[in-house]
PDB file of C-alpha atoms in Angstrom:
ATOM      1  CA  MET Q   1      -2.217   9.248  20.283  1.00  0.00           C
ATOM      2  CA  LYS Q   2      -5.946   9.220  19.526  1.00  0.00           C
ATOM      3  CA  ILE Q   3      -8.890   7.152  20.691  1.00  0.00           C
ATOM      4  CA  TRP Q   4     -11.008   5.326  18.146  1.00  0.00           C
ATOM      5  CA  SER Q   5     -14.454   4.359  19.385  1.00  0.00           C
ATOM      6  CA  ILE Q   6     -15.979   1.602  17.275  1.00  0.00           C
ATOM      7  CA  GLU Q   7     -19.735   1.136  17.532  1.00  0.00           C
ATOM      8  CA  SER Q   8     -21.420  -1.903  15.990  1.00  0.00           C
ATOM      9  CA  ASP Q   9     -24.143  -4.455  16.631  1.00  0.00           C
ATOM     10  CA  ASN Q  10     -21.520  -6.508  18.509  1.00  0.00           C
ATOM     11  CA  GLY Q  11     -20.852  -3.743  21.041  1.00  0.00           C
ATOM     12  CA  ASN Q  12     -18.812  -0.575  21.536  1.00  0.00           C
ATOM     13  CA  PHE Q  13     -15.022  -0.666  21.901  1.00  0.00           C
ATOM     14  CA  ASP Q  14     -12.317   1.956  22.405  1.00  0.00           C
ATOM     15  CA  ILE Q  15      -8.781   1.448  21.125  1.00  0.00           C
ATOM     16  CA  GLU Q  16      -5.750   3.680  21.465  1.00  0.00           C
ATOM     17  CA  THR Q  17      -4.304   4.518  18.032  1.00  0.00           C
ATOM     18  CA  ASN Q  18      -1.110   6.001  16.673  1.00  0.00           C
ATOM     19  CA  ASN Q  19       0.880   5.786  13.443  1.00  0.00           C
ATOM     20  CA  ILE Q  20       1.418   2.162  14.452  1.00  0.00           C
ATOM     21  CA  THR Q  21      -1.296   0.515  16.524  1.00  0.00           C
ATOM     22  CA  ILE Q  22      -0.794  -2.937  18.032  1.00  0.00           C
ATOM     23  CA  LEU Q  23      -3.782  -5.161  18.869  1.00  0.00           C
ATOM     24  CA  PHE Q  24      -2.051  -7.795  20.937  1.00  0.00           C
ATOM     25  CA  GLY Q  25      -3.108 -11.280  21.873  1.00  0.00           C
ATOM     26  CA  ASP Q  26      -4.910 -14.306  20.560  1.00  0.00           C
ATOM     27  CA  ASN Q  27      -8.453 -13.100  20.946  1.00  0.00           C
ATOM     28  CA  ILE Q  28     -11.537 -13.468  18.790  1.00  0.00           C
ATOM     29  CA  LYS Q  29     -12.404  -9.839  19.623  1.00  0.00           C
ATOM     30  CA  TRP Q  30      -9.555  -8.567  17.421  1.00  0.00           C
ATOM     31  CA  PHE Q  31     -10.701 -10.879  14.602  1.00  0.00           C
ATOM     32  CA  HIS Q  32     -14.138  -9.256  14.578  1.00  0.00           C
ATOM     33  CA  LEU Q  33     -12.988  -5.728  15.398  1.00  0.00           C
ATOM     34  CA  ILE Q  34     -10.624  -5.292  12.441  1.00  0.00           C
ATOM     35  CA  ARG Q  35     -13.282  -6.650  10.081  1.00  0.00           C
ATOM     36  CA  GLN Q  36     -15.750  -4.115  11.477  1.00  0.00           C
ATOM     37  CA  ILE Q  37     -13.205  -1.358  10.827  1.00  0.00           C
ATOM     38  CA  ASP Q  38     -12.697  -2.624   7.270  1.00  0.00           C
ATOM     39  CA  ASP Q  39     -16.489  -2.803   6.805  1.00  0.00           C
ATOM     40  CA  PHE Q  40     -16.909   0.806   7.985  1.00  0.00           C
ATOM     41  CA  PHE Q  41     -14.453   2.166   5.413  1.00  0.00           C
ATOM     42  CA  ASN Q  42     -15.194  -0.118   2.453  1.00  0.00           C
ATOM     43  CA  ASN Q  43     -18.904  -0.930   2.699  1.00  0.00           C
ATOM     44  CA  ARG Q  44     -21.122   1.997   1.763  1.00  0.00           C
ATOM     45  CA  TYR Q  45     -24.052   0.347   3.574  1.00  0.00           C
ATOM     46  CA  SER Q  46     -22.095  -0.405   6.742  1.00  0.00           C
ATOM     47  CA  THR Q  47     -23.912   0.068  10.051  1.00  0.00           C
ATOM     48  CA  VAL Q  48     -20.582   0.403  11.896  1.00  0.00           C
ATOM     49  CA  LYS Q  49     -19.635   3.846  13.204  1.00  0.00           C
ATOM     50  CA  ILE Q  50     -16.143   4.970  14.168  1.00  0.00           C
ATOM     51  CA  TYR Q  51     -15.368   8.090  16.182  1.00  0.00           C
ATOM     52  CA  GLU Q  52     -11.893   9.595  16.494  1.00  0.00           C
ATOM     53  CA  ASP Q  53     -11.622  11.488  19.760  1.00  0.00           C
ATOM     54  CA  ALA Q  54     -15.443  11.674  19.848  1.00  0.00           C
ATOM     55  CA  GLN Q  55     -15.669  13.022  16.275  1.00  0.00           C
ATOM     56  CA  LEU Q  56     -17.441  10.823  13.691  1.00  0.00           C
ATOM     57  CA  MET Q  57     -14.892   9.887  11.042  1.00  0.00           C
ATOM     58  CA  ASN Q  58     -15.498  10.766   7.395  1.00  0.00           C
ATOM     59  CA  LYS Q  59     -14.868   7.514   5.542  1.00  0.00           C
ATOM     60  CA  LYS Q  60     -14.533   9.392   2.234  1.00  0.00           C
ATOM     61  CA  GLU Q  61     -11.282  10.880   3.519  1.00  0.00           C
ATOM     62  CA  TRP Q  62      -9.774   7.430   4.082  1.00  0.00           C
ATOM     63  CA  ASP Q  63      -8.505   4.494   2.061  1.00  0.00           C
ATOM     64  CA  CYS Q  64      -8.532   1.306   4.114  1.00  0.00           C
ATOM     65  CA  HIS Q  65      -6.504  -1.734   3.023  1.00  0.00           C
ATOM     66  CA  PHE Q  66      -7.101  -4.967   4.914  1.00  0.00           C
ATOM     67  CA  ILE Q  67      -4.463  -7.714   4.606  1.00  0.00           C
ATOM     68  CA  PRO Q  68      -5.843 -10.785   6.443  1.00  0.00           C
ATOM     69  CA  PHE Q  69      -3.804 -13.595   7.976  1.00  0.00           C
ATOM     70  CA  ASP Q  70      -4.450 -15.839   4.945  1.00  0.00           C
ATOM     71  CA  ALA Q  71      -3.735 -13.183   2.291  1.00  0.00           C
ATOM     72  CA  HIS Q  72      -2.857 -14.738  -1.067  1.00  0.00           C
ATOM     73  CA  ILE Q  73      -2.519 -13.487  -4.636  1.00  0.00           C
ATOM     74  CA  GLN Q  74      -2.945 -15.697  -7.688  1.00  0.00           C
ATOM     75  CA  LEU Q  75      -0.092 -14.558  -9.909  1.00  0.00           C
ATOM     76  CA  ASP Q  76      -0.937 -16.355 -13.163  1.00  0.00           C
ATOM     77  CA  LYS Q  77      -4.682 -15.628 -13.354  1.00  0.00           C
ATOM     78  CA  ILE Q  78      -5.501 -11.946 -13.039  1.00  0.00           C
ATOM     79  CA  THR Q  79      -9.113 -10.818 -12.652  1.00  0.00           C
ATOM     80  CA  THR Q  80     -10.430  -7.257 -12.481  1.00  0.00           C
ATOM     81  CA  LYS Q  81     -10.580  -7.617  -8.695  1.00  0.00           C
ATOM     82  CA  SER Q  82      -6.963  -8.726  -8.413  1.00  0.00           C
ATOM     83  CA  PRO Q  83      -4.524  -6.288  -6.745  1.00  0.00           C
ATOM     84  CA  LEU Q  84      -2.237  -6.998  -9.720  1.00  0.00           C
ATOM     85  CA  PHE Q  85      -4.803  -5.937 -12.329  1.00  0.00           C
ATOM     86  CA  LYS Q  86      -3.634  -2.318 -12.530  1.00  0.00           C
ATOM     87  CA  ILE Q  87      -0.008  -3.432 -12.392  1.00  0.00           C
ATOM     88  CA  ARG Q  88      -0.609  -5.653 -15.413  1.00  0.00           C
ATOM     89  CA  GLU Q  89      -2.351  -2.803 -17.255  1.00  0.00           C
ATOM     90  CA  ASN Q  90       0.637  -0.538 -16.571  1.00  0.00           C
ATOM     91  CA  ALA Q  91       3.013  -3.198 -17.876  1.00  0.00           C
ATOM     92  CA  ALA Q  92       0.974  -3.510 -21.085  1.00  0.00           C
ATOM     93  CA  GLU Q  93       0.951   0.258 -21.551  1.00  0.00           C
ATOM     94  CA  GLN Q  94       4.725   0.307 -21.106  1.00  0.00           C
ATOM     95  CA  LEU Q  95       5.063  -2.117 -24.030  1.00  0.00           C
ATOM     96  CA  THR Q  96       3.249   0.288 -26.365  1.00  0.00           C
ATOM     97  CA  TYR Q  97       6.127   2.759 -25.959  1.00  0.00           C
ATOM     98  CA  SER Q  98       8.572   0.292 -27.519  1.00  0.00           C
ATOM     99  CA  PRO Q  99       9.584   0.675 -31.216  1.00  0.00           C
ATOM    100  CA  LEU Q 100       8.814  -3.027 -31.524  1.00  0.00           C
ATOM    101  CA  TYR Q 101       5.172  -2.232 -30.867  1.00  0.00           C
ATOM    102  CA  ASN Q 102       4.746  -0.410 -34.217  1.00  0.00           C
ATOM    103  CA  GLU Q 103       6.519  -3.252 -35.991  1.00  0.00           C
ATOM    104  CA  LEU Q 104       4.111  -5.687 -34.368  1.00  0.00           C
ATOM    105  CA  LEU Q 105       1.147  -3.617 -35.573  1.00  0.00           C
ATOM    106  CA  ASP Q 106       2.451  -3.879 -39.134  1.00  0.00           C
ATOM    107  CA  VAL Q 107       3.010  -7.637 -38.815  1.00  0.00           C
ATOM    108  CA  TRP Q 108      -0.411  -8.045 -37.232  1.00  0.00           C
ATOM    109  CA  SER Q 109      -2.063  -6.151 -40.087  1.00  0.00           C
ATOM    110  CA  GLY Q 110      -0.182  -8.302 -42.610  1.00  0.00           C
ATOM    111  CA  LEU Q 111      -1.352 -11.478 -40.894  1.00  0.00           C
ATOM    112  CA  ASN Q 112      -4.900 -10.205 -41.058  1.00  0.00           C
ATOM    113  CA  ASP Q 113      -4.525  -9.759 -44.811  1.00  0.00           C
ATOM    114  CA  GLU Q 114      -3.501 -13.412 -45.041  1.00  0.00           C
ATOM    115  CA  LEU Q 115      -7.039 -14.348 -44.053  1.00  0.00           C
ATOM    116  CA  VAL Q 116      -8.457 -13.037 -47.338  1.00  0.00           C
ATOM    117  CA  LEU Q 117      -8.194 -16.402 -49.120  1.00  0.00           C
ATOM    118  CA  PHE Q 118      -9.608 -18.252 -46.125  1.00  0.00           C
ATOM    119  CA  ASN Q 119     -12.535 -15.816 -45.961  1.00  0.00           C
ATOM    120  CA  GLN Q 120     -13.476 -16.662 -49.548  1.00  0.00           C
ATOM    121  CA  LYS Q 121     -14.299 -20.156 -48.261  1.00  0.00           C
ATOM    122  CA  LEU Q 122     -16.212 -18.763 -45.291  1.00  0.00           C
ATOM    123  CA  LYS Q 123     -18.137 -16.262 -47.392  1.00  0.00           C
ATOM    124  CA  ARG Q 124     -20.612 -18.881 -48.574  1.00  0.00           C
ATOM    125  CA  TRP Q 125     -21.259 -19.779 -44.924  1.00  0.00           C
ATOM    126  CA  GLY Q 126     -22.203 -16.199 -44.197  1.00  0.00           C
ATOM    127  CA  ILE Q 127     -19.276 -15.477 -41.838  1.00  0.00           C
ATOM    128  CA  GLN Q 128     -15.764 -14.031 -42.009  1.00  0.00           C
ATOM    129  CA  ALA Q 129     -12.642 -14.325 -39.864  1.00  0.00           C
ATOM    130  CA  THR Q 130     -10.447 -11.464 -38.663  1.00  0.00           C
ATOM    131  CA  LEU Q 131      -7.737 -10.882 -36.091  1.00  0.00           C
ATOM    132  CA  ARG Q 132      -8.626  -8.789 -33.112  1.00  0.00           C
ATOM    133  CA  GLU Q 133      -7.172  -5.334 -33.094  1.00  0.00           C
ATOM    134  CA  THR Q 134      -3.959  -5.189 -31.130  1.00  0.00           C
ATOM    135  CA  GLY Q 135      -3.722  -2.901 -28.103  1.00  0.00           C
ATOM    136  CA  THR Q 136      -2.994  -2.829 -24.407  1.00  0.00           C
ATOM    137  CA  LYS Q 137      -5.886  -5.210 -23.678  1.00  0.00           C
ATOM    138  CA  VAL Q 138      -4.415  -7.897 -25.938  1.00  0.00           C
ATOM    139  CA  PHE Q 139      -1.013  -7.422 -24.338  1.00  0.00           C
ATOM    140  CA  SER Q 140      -2.303  -7.356 -20.765  1.00  0.00           C
ATOM    141  CA  GLU Q 141      -4.268 -10.582 -21.213  1.00  0.00           C
ATOM    142  CA  ASN Q 142      -1.020 -12.329 -22.129  1.00  0.00           C
ATOM    143  CA  ILE Q 143       1.049 -10.945 -19.259  1.00  0.00           C
ATOM    144  CA  VAL Q 144       1.459 -13.308 -16.308  1.00  0.00           C
ATOM    145  CA  PHE Q 145       3.463 -12.982 -13.118  1.00  0.00           C
ATOM    146  CA  PHE Q 146       5.567 -15.596 -11.382  1.00  0.00           C
ATOM    147  CA  PRO Q 147       7.492 -15.635  -8.090  1.00  0.00           C
ATOM    148  CA  ILE Q 148      11.276 -15.333  -8.162  1.00  0.00           C
ATOM    149  CA  LYS Q 149      11.372 -17.723  -5.194  1.00  0.00           C
ATOM    150  CA  LYS Q 150       8.855 -19.763  -3.225  1.00  0.00           C
ATOM    151  CA  MET Q 151       6.595 -17.306  -1.434  1.00  0.00           C
ATOM    152  CA  LYS Q 152       5.717 -17.538   2.256  1.00  0.00           C
ATOM    153  CA  PRO Q 153       2.572 -15.965   3.775  1.00  0.00           C
ATOM    154  CA  LEU Q 154       4.646 -12.923   4.783  1.00  0.00           C
ATOM    155  CA  ASP Q 155       5.874 -12.530   1.177  1.00  0.00           C
ATOM    156  CA  TYR Q 156       2.287 -12.193  -0.049  1.00  0.00           C
ATOM    157  CA  LYS Q 157       1.620  -9.589   2.635  1.00  0.00           C
ATOM    158  CA  LYS Q 158       4.745  -7.649   1.596  1.00  0.00           C
ATOM    159  CA  LEU Q 159       3.674  -7.857  -2.056  1.00  0.00           C
ATOM    160  CA  LEU Q 160       0.267  -6.392  -1.177  1.00  0.00           C
ATOM    161  CA  LEU Q 161       1.969  -3.670   0.860  1.00  0.00           C
ATOM    162  CA  ASN Q 162       4.226  -2.793  -2.072  1.00  0.00           C
ATOM    163  CA  ILE Q 163       1.199  -2.546  -4.377  1.00  0.00           C
ATOM    164  CA  ILE Q 164      -0.576  -0.273  -1.875  1.00  0.00           C
ATOM    165  CA  VAL Q 165       2.473   1.976  -1.448  1.00  0.00           C
ATOM    166  CA  ASP Q 166       2.947   2.162  -5.221  1.00  0.00           C
ATOM    167  CA  SER Q 167      -0.553   3.643  -5.616  1.00  0.00           C
ATOM    168  CA  PRO Q 168      -1.179   7.405  -5.480  1.00  0.00           C
ATOM    169  CA  PHE Q 169      -1.360   8.725  -1.907  1.00  0.00           C
ATOM    170  CA  GLU Q 170      -4.446  10.972  -1.961  1.00  0.00           C
ATOM    171  CA  ASN Q 171      -6.469  10.248   1.200  1.00  0.00           C
ATOM    172  CA  ASN Q 172      -5.521   9.160   4.678  1.00  0.00           C
ATOM    173  CA  ASN Q 173      -4.301   5.590   4.354  1.00  0.00           C
ATOM    174  CA  LEU Q 174      -5.051   2.859   6.892  1.00  0.00           C
ATOM    175  CA  ILE Q 175      -3.395  -0.543   6.502  1.00  0.00           C
ATOM    176  CA  ILE Q 176      -4.623  -3.426   8.680  1.00  0.00           C
ATOM    177  CA  LEU Q 177      -2.246  -6.386   8.984  1.00  0.00           C
ATOM    178  CA  GLU Q 178      -3.435  -9.596  10.586  1.00  0.00           C
ATOM    179  CA  LEU Q 179      -0.887 -11.982  12.119  1.00  0.00           C
ATOM    180  CA  PRO Q 180       2.111 -11.099   9.913  1.00  0.00           C
ATOM    181  CA  GLU Q 181       4.308 -13.370  12.044  1.00  0.00           C
ATOM    182  CA  LEU Q 182       2.771 -16.598  10.700  1.00  0.00           C
ATOM    183  CA  TYR Q 183       5.454 -18.960   9.377  1.00  0.00           C
ATOM    184  CA  THR Q 184       8.261 -16.431   9.810  1.00  0.00           C
ATOM    185  CA  ASP Q 185      11.386 -16.317  11.933  1.00  0.00           C
ATOM    186  CA  GLU Q 186      12.549 -13.544  14.245  1.00  0.00           C
ATOM    187  CA  GLU Q 187      15.000 -12.033  11.754  1.00  0.00           C
ATOM    188  CA  GLU Q 188      12.353 -11.809   9.023  1.00  0.00           C
ATOM    189  CA  MET Q 189       9.934 -10.131  11.412  1.00  0.00           C
ATOM    190  CA  ASP Q 190      12.531  -7.611  12.590  1.00  0.00           C
ATOM    191  CA  THR Q 191      13.187  -6.613   8.975  1.00  0.00           C
ATOM    192  CA  PHE Q 192       9.461  -6.448   8.284  1.00  0.00           C
ATOM    193  CA  CYS Q 193       8.877  -4.259  11.354  1.00  0.00           C
ATOM    194  CA  GLU Q 194      11.525  -1.807  10.182  1.00  0.00           C
ATOM    195  CA  TYR Q 195       9.687  -1.568   6.851  1.00  0.00           C
ATOM    196  CA  ILE Q 196       6.426  -0.938   8.727  1.00  0.00           C
ATOM    197  CA  LYS Q 197       8.114   1.883  10.648  1.00  0.00           C
ATOM    198  CA  GLU Q 198       9.252   3.432   7.358  1.00  0.00           C
ATOM    199  CA  LEU Q 199       5.675   3.376   6.051  1.00  0.00           C
ATOM    200  CA  ALA Q 200       4.411   4.926   9.293  1.00  0.00           C
ATOM    201  CA  ASN Q 201       6.973   7.720   8.968  1.00  0.00           C
ATOM    202  CA  LYS Q 202       5.671   8.379   5.440  1.00  0.00           C
ATOM    203  CA  GLY Q 203       2.163   8.964   6.791  1.00  0.00           C
ATOM    204  CA  TYR Q 204       0.518   5.553   6.597  1.00  0.00           C
ATOM    205  CA  GLN Q 205      -1.497   4.524   9.644  1.00  0.00           C
ATOM    206  CA  ILE Q 206      -0.989   0.853  10.399  1.00  0.00           C
ATOM    207  CA  PHE Q 207      -2.920  -1.537  12.629  1.00  0.00           C
ATOM    208  CA  ILE Q 208      -1.226  -4.849  13.447  1.00  0.00           C
ATOM    209  CA  VAL Q 209      -3.005  -7.790  15.040  1.00  0.00           C
ATOM    210  CA  THR Q 210      -0.372 -10.077  16.531  1.00  0.00           C
ATOM    211  CA  ASN Q 211       0.332 -12.730  19.130  1.00  0.00           C
ATOM    212  CA  THR Q 212       4.036 -11.890  19.161  1.00  0.00           C
ATOM    213  CA  LYS Q 213       6.012  -9.240  21.037  1.00  0.00           C
ATOM    214  CA  PHE Q 214       8.327  -7.832  18.352  1.00  0.00           C
ATOM    215  CA  LYS Q 215      11.746  -6.618  19.475  1.00  0.00           C
ATOM    216  CA  ALA Q 216      11.618  -3.925  16.795  1.00  0.00           C
ATOM    217  CA  MET Q 217       8.432  -2.451  18.261  1.00  0.00           C
ATOM    218  CA  GLY Q 218       8.690  -0.425  21.454  1.00  0.00           C
ATOM    219  CA  ARG Q 219       6.420   1.698  23.613  1.00  0.00           C
ATOM    220  CA  LYS Q 220       6.207   4.485  21.020  1.00  0.00           C
ATOM    221  CA  GLU Q 221       3.502   2.444  19.328  1.00  0.00           C
ATOM    222  CA  SER Q 222      -0.023   2.301  20.755  1.00  0.00           C
ATOM    223  CA  TRP Q 223      -0.522  -1.103  22.364  1.00  0.00           C
ATOM    224  CA  ASN Q 224      -3.954  -2.533  23.017  1.00  0.00           C
ATOM    225  CA  TYR Q 225      -4.525  -5.738  24.977  1.00  0.00           C
ATOM    226  CA  CYS Q 226      -7.586  -7.854  25.554  1.00  0.00           C
ATOM    227  CA  ILE Q 227      -7.899  -9.240  29.087  1.00  0.00           C
ATOM    228  CA  MET Q 228     -10.933 -11.317  30.005  1.00  0.00           C
ATOM    229  CA  ASP Q 229     -12.725  -9.772  26.988  1.00  0.00           C
ATOM    230  CA  VAL Q 230     -11.895  -6.205  28.133  1.00  0.00           C
ATOM    231  CA  ILE Q 231      -9.726  -3.945  25.949  1.00  0.00           C
ATOM    232  CA  VAL Q 232      -6.916  -2.378  27.961  1.00  0.00           C
ATOM    233  CA  ASN Q 233      -4.463   0.332  26.882  1.00  0.00           C
ATOM    234  CA  HIS Q 234      -2.603   3.310  28.335  1.00  0.00           C
ATOM    235  CA  ALA Q 235      -5.429   5.698  27.534  1.00  0.00           C
ATOM    236  CA  VAL Q 236      -8.162   3.741  29.304  1.00  0.00           C
ATOM    237  CA  ILE Q 237      -5.996   3.469  32.434  1.00  0.00           C
ATOM    238  CA  GLU Q 238      -5.157   7.191  32.325  1.00  0.00           C
ATOM    239  CA  GLN Q 239      -8.884   7.944  32.221  1.00  0.00           C
ATOM    240  CA  ARG Q 240      -9.285   6.064  35.520  1.00  0.00           C
ATOM    241  CA  LYS Q 241      -5.991   7.068  37.118  1.00  0.00           C
ATOM    242  CA  SER Q 242      -7.301   9.850  39.385  1.00  0.00           C
ATOM    243  CA  LYS Q 243     -10.130   7.716  40.733  1.00  0.00           C
ATOM    244  CA  ILE Q 244      -7.846   4.738  41.389  1.00  0.00           C
ATOM    245  CA  ILE Q 245      -5.250   6.897  43.183  1.00  0.00           C
ATOM    246  CA  ASN Q 246      -7.962   8.497  45.318  1.00  0.00           C
ATOM    247  CA  ASP Q 247      -9.359   5.062  46.191  1.00  0.00           C
ATOM    248  CA  LEU Q 248      -6.019   3.641  47.354  1.00  0.00           C
ATOM    249  CA  PRO Q 249      -5.485   3.360  51.113  1.00  0.00           C
ATOM    250  CA  PHE Q 250      -2.027   4.958  50.859  1.00  0.00           C
ATOM    251  CA  PHE Q 251      -0.408   7.951  49.201  1.00  0.00           C
ATOM    252  CA  CYS Q 252       0.516   7.146  45.593  1.00  0.00           C
ATOM    253  CA  GLU Q 253       2.932   9.288  43.593  1.00  0.00           C
ATOM    254  CA  ASP Q 254       2.700   9.395  39.805  1.00  0.00           C
ATOM    255  CA  ALA Q 255       6.029   7.569  39.477  1.00  0.00           C
ATOM    256  CA  LEU Q 256       4.751   4.674  41.611  1.00  0.00           C
ATOM    257  CA  PHE Q 257       1.548   4.445  39.577  1.00  0.00           C
ATOM    258  CA  GLU Q 258       3.545   4.462  36.320  1.00  0.00           C
ATOM    259  CA  THR Q 259       5.767   1.649  37.607  1.00  0.00           C
ATOM    260  CA  ALA Q 260       2.706  -0.437  38.457  1.00  0.00           C
ATOM    261  CA  LYS Q 261       1.118   0.286  35.095  1.00  0.00           C
ATOM    262  CA  GLU Q 262       4.226  -0.723  33.135  1.00  0.00           C
ATOM    263  CA  LEU Q 263       4.538  -3.943  35.134  1.00  0.00           C
ATOM    264  CA  LEU Q 264       0.874  -4.671  34.445  1.00  0.00           C
ATOM    265  CA  PHE Q 265       1.490  -4.365  30.702  1.00  0.00           C
ATOM    266  CA  LYS Q 266       4.496  -6.683  30.993  1.00  0.00           C
ATOM    267  CA  VAL Q 267       2.259  -9.247  32.646  1.00  0.00           C
ATOM    268  CA  VAL Q 268      -0.395  -8.772  29.958  1.00  0.00           C
ATOM    269  CA  ASP Q 269       2.017  -9.232  27.040  1.00  0.00           C
ATOM    270  CA  ASN Q 270       3.519 -12.310  28.727  1.00  0.00           C
ATOM    271  CA  SER Q 271       6.944 -10.737  29.315  1.00  0.00           C
ATOM    272  CA  ILE Q 272       6.586 -11.741  32.946  1.00  0.00           C
ATOM    273  CA  SER Q 273       4.038 -13.607  35.084  1.00  0.00           C
ATOM    274  CA  LEU Q 274       2.251 -12.422  38.192  1.00  0.00           C
ATOM    275  CA  HIS Q 275       4.214 -14.982  40.180  1.00  0.00           C
ATOM    276  CA  GLU Q 276       7.476 -13.309  39.126  1.00  0.00           C
ATOM    277  CA  LEU Q 277       6.566  -9.905  40.548  1.00  0.00           C
ATOM    278  CA  LYS Q 278       7.983 -10.792  43.948  1.00  0.00           C
ATOM    279  CA  GLN Q 279      11.436 -11.386  42.421  1.00  0.00           C
ATOM    280  CA  ILE Q 280      11.291  -8.377  40.081  1.00  0.00           C
ATOM    281  CA  ILE Q 281      10.088  -5.639  42.432  1.00  0.00           C
ATOM    282  CA  ASP Q 282      12.906  -4.392  44.684  1.00  0.00           C
ATOM    283  CA  LYS Q 283      10.828  -2.095  46.882  1.00  0.00           C
ATOM    284  CA  ASN Q 284       7.222  -1.048  47.382  1.00  0.00           C
ATOM    285  CA  TYR Q 285       6.084  -4.564  46.419  1.00  0.00           C
ATOM    286  CA  ASP Q 286       2.843  -4.402  48.424  1.00  0.00           C
ATOM    287  CA  SER Q 287       1.929  -0.962  47.061  1.00  0.00           C
ATOM    288  CA  ILE Q 288       2.692  -1.845  43.445  1.00  0.00           C
ATOM    289  CA  VAL Q 289       0.754  -5.116  43.505  1.00  0.00           C
ATOM    290  CA  THR Q 290      -2.166  -3.339  45.154  1.00  0.00           C
ATOM    291  CA  ILE Q 291      -2.162  -0.704  42.396  1.00  0.00           C
ATOM    292  CA  ILE Q 292      -2.004  -3.389  39.677  1.00  0.00           C
ATOM    293  CA  PHE Q 293      -5.033  -5.212  41.066  1.00  0.00           C
ATOM    294  CA  ALA Q 294      -6.880  -1.953  41.758  1.00  0.00           C
ATOM    295  CA  ILE Q 295      -6.462  -1.077  38.056  1.00  0.00           C
ATOM    296  CA  LEU Q 296      -7.720  -4.510  37.002  1.00  0.00           C
ATOM    297  CA  TYR Q 297     -10.711  -4.456  39.358  1.00  0.00           C
ATOM    298  CA  ASN Q 298     -11.568  -0.897  38.290  1.00  0.00           C
ATOM    299  CA  LEU Q 299     -11.698  -2.143  34.686  1.00  0.00           C
ATOM    300  CA  GLY Q 300     -13.961  -5.011  35.706  1.00  0.00           C
ATOM    301  CA  ILE Q 301     -11.227  -7.640  35.289  1.00  0.00           C
ATOM    302  CA  GLU Q 302     -10.890 -10.386  37.891  1.00  0.00           C
ATOM    303  CA  ILE Q 303      -7.773 -12.519  37.530  1.00  0.00           C
ATOM    304  CA  PRO Q 304      -7.593 -15.540  39.833  1.00  0.00           C
ATOM    305  CA  TYR Q 305      -4.513 -14.963  41.973  1.00  0.00           C
ATOM    306  CA  GLU Q 306      -3.713 -15.569  45.611  1.00  0.00           C
ATOM    307  CA  LEU Q 307      -2.636 -12.387  47.388  1.00  0.00           C
ATOM    308  CA  GLU Q 308      -1.127 -14.122  50.397  1.00  0.00           C
ATOM    309  CA  ASP Q 309       2.098 -12.074  50.303  1.00  0.00           C
ATOM    310  CA  LEU Q 310       0.323  -8.748  50.787  1.00  0.00           C
ATOM    311  CA  GLU Q 311      -0.087  -6.900  54.062  1.00  0.00           C
ATOM    312  CA  PRO Q 312      -3.406  -7.831  55.728  1.00  0.00           C
ATOM    313  CA  ASN Q 313      -4.892  -4.330  55.395  1.00  0.00           C
ATOM    314  CA  LEU Q 314      -4.108  -4.235  51.655  1.00  0.00           C
ATOM    315  CA  LYS Q 315      -5.592  -7.695  51.112  1.00  0.00           C
ATOM    316  CA  MET Q 316      -8.747  -6.493  52.875  1.00  0.00           C
ATOM    317  CA  PHE Q 317      -8.810  -3.360  50.708  1.00  0.00           C
ATOM    318  CA  LEU Q 318      -8.589  -5.363  47.479  1.00  0.00           C
ATOM    319  CA  ARG Q 319     -11.293  -7.808  48.561  1.00  0.00           C
ATOM    320  CA  GLU Q 320     -13.641  -4.923  49.260  1.00  0.00           C
ATOM    321  CA  TYR Q 321     -12.546  -3.033  46.113  1.00  0.00           C
ATOM    322  CA  LYS Q 322     -13.256  -6.081  43.927  1.00  0.00           C
ATOM    323  CA  SER Q 323     -16.765  -6.364  45.273  1.00  0.00           C
TER     324      SER Q 323
END
C-alpha cells in the first residue's frame, strides 16, 4: 500500500493505492481526479504534481492508459491515433511473409505495364498514369476490423485492455478504468474482475472508478471513498487513529477500533445503513458507534444522524467533539 498525493489547481488529495485501487462512489471528485492523473502522465505541460509516499513521481518511468466510461473504438476507419493503428500495421507486415505476396508483386508489376498504351494517350496531355508501389502501407489501408458479435461498452474496454497488454511492457504501467460496470450483469463483471486481478498479478497497476461493490473484489484492494467531498481510506484513518483513541472518553483496544472502522466502511459502501447498526452490533454498541462518529468528525465529516440510543455521556462527548 502506498499513498499518492495529487496536487492541482483544484486542490490536493491523498488516495491509498495498491496493485488494484478502487475509487468508490458516484462523485464528481473521482471524475476530475482520474483526469488529473491522466494529465500528469500524458501531458508534458501538465501543472499537476503527484507524489508517491512524499516522493515526486517521475512520469517518464510510467505509461498511463486511461479508459473512460464512454470508451469506443471505430473498427472500420483507422487513423494514426487509433489504438488499432499498430495492430493493423502488424497485420499488413504479416501478409508480406506469405508466398502469395511475391506473386502479387509480379501481378502488380504486370498490371502497371498494361498502362503503357493508355499512357500514350496521356503523353500529349503532359501526364502519365502508374500504379502505386505495393507494400505494407497499401495493405494496411485496405485492412478493416469488424466485431464477431455486437459489442457492449465493456467489450470495448476489454478490447482496449487487450491492446495495452499486447504492447511491450517497458515502464511501470497504470491503467485507469472508469465505470466498467455500465450495461453489464453481475456474471460479466465477476469474470472481468478476475481478468483485472490477473493483470495486477502481472505487474499492472489498475485504478477503477465504480459505483458498484464487486463480489470478486475484497479488502486486499485499496478502497477509497468520498464522503461529503472528503476522501476516506484505511490509510487516512490510521494516520488519525492514535489521536482519536486518546480523545475517546473510554479505553479503546485496537480490536474494538478495527471493528468500528470496518463497520464504517460497510456504511460508506452501502453494504449497511447507520440505522442497521443497532441490529448488527452484538456488544459494545455505544462504544463502536462513538468511535465511528469520532472518526467522521475528526475527518471533518458531519452526517445528519440522531444519536438517541447512545449513553448520555457519550452523546455529550460527540456533541463537544463535533464542535
